[in-house]
Coordinates of C-alpha atoms in Angstrom, one line a residue:
X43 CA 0.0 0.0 0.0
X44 CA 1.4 2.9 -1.2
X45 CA 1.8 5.9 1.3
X46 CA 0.3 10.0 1.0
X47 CA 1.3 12.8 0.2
X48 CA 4.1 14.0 2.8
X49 CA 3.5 18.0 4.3
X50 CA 6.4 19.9 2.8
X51 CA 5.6 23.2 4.1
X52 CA 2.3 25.1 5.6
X53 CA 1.2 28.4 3.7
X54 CA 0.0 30.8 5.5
X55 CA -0.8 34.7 4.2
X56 CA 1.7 37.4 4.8
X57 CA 1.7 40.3 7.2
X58 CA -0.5 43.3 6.4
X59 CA 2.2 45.8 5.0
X60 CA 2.6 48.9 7.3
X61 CA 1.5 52.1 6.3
X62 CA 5.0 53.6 4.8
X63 CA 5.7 50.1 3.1
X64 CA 1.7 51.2 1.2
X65 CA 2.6 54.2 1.0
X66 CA 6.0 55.5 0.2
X67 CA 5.7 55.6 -3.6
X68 CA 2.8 58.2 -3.2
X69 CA 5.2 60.0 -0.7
X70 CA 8.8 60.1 -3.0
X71 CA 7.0 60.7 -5.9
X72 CA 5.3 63.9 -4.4
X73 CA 8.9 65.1 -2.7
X74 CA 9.8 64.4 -5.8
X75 CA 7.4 66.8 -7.8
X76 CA 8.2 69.4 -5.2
X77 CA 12.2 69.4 -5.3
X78 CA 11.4 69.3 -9.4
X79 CA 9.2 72.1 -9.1
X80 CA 11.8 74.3 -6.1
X81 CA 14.3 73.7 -8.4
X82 CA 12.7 75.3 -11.3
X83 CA 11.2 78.1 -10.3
X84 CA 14.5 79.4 -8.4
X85 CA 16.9 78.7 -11.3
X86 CA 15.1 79.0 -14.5
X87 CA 15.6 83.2 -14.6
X88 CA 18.6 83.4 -12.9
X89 CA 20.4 86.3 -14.3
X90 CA 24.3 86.0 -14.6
X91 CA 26.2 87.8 -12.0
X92 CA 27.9 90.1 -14.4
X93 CA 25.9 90.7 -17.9
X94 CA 28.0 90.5 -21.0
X95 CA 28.5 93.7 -23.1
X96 CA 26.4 94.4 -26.2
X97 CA 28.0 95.1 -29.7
X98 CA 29.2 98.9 -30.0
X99 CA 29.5 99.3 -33.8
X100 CA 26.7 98.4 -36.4
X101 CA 27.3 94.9 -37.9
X102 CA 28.6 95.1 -42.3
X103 CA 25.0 93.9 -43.2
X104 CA 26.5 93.5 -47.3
X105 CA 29.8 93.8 -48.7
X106 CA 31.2 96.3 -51.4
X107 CA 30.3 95.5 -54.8
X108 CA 33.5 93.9 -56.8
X109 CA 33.1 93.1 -60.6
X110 CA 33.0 93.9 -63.9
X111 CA 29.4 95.8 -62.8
X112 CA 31.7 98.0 -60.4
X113 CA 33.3 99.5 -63.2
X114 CA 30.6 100.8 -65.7
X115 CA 30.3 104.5 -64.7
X116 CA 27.1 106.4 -65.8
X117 CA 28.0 109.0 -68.3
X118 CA 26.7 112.7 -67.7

């Protein structure tokens, strides 16, 4: 006669988790949006300590004409 099954191990349910163990991804991601959101609302404008000079003289917006059309002149 052939003997039963043999008890390996008992299951039993696991320990409700705490509250910070259900919780703490709703916590870190809402530090998270907060440090994201501190951070750019104080360093988005920040102005350099010393601003940089603007040009002083116009920019050459074409350059002198150079050809043989350079050297028709207009006869008066």
């Amino acid at each position: 006669m052939a003997k039963g099954p043999a008890v390996i191990g008992v299951l039993t349910e696991p320990p409700a988790p705490t509250w910070w163990m259900a919780n703490r991804h709703k916590v870190l991601f809402v530090i998270g949006l907060l440090v994201g959101y501190w951070l750019g609302t104080h360093t988005a404008d920040a102005s350099p300590a010393r601003p940089e000079p603007g040009p002083t003289a116009p920019a050459i917006t074409h350059a002198p004409a150079r050809g043989a059309h350079a050297l028709v002149q207009v006869a008066a």
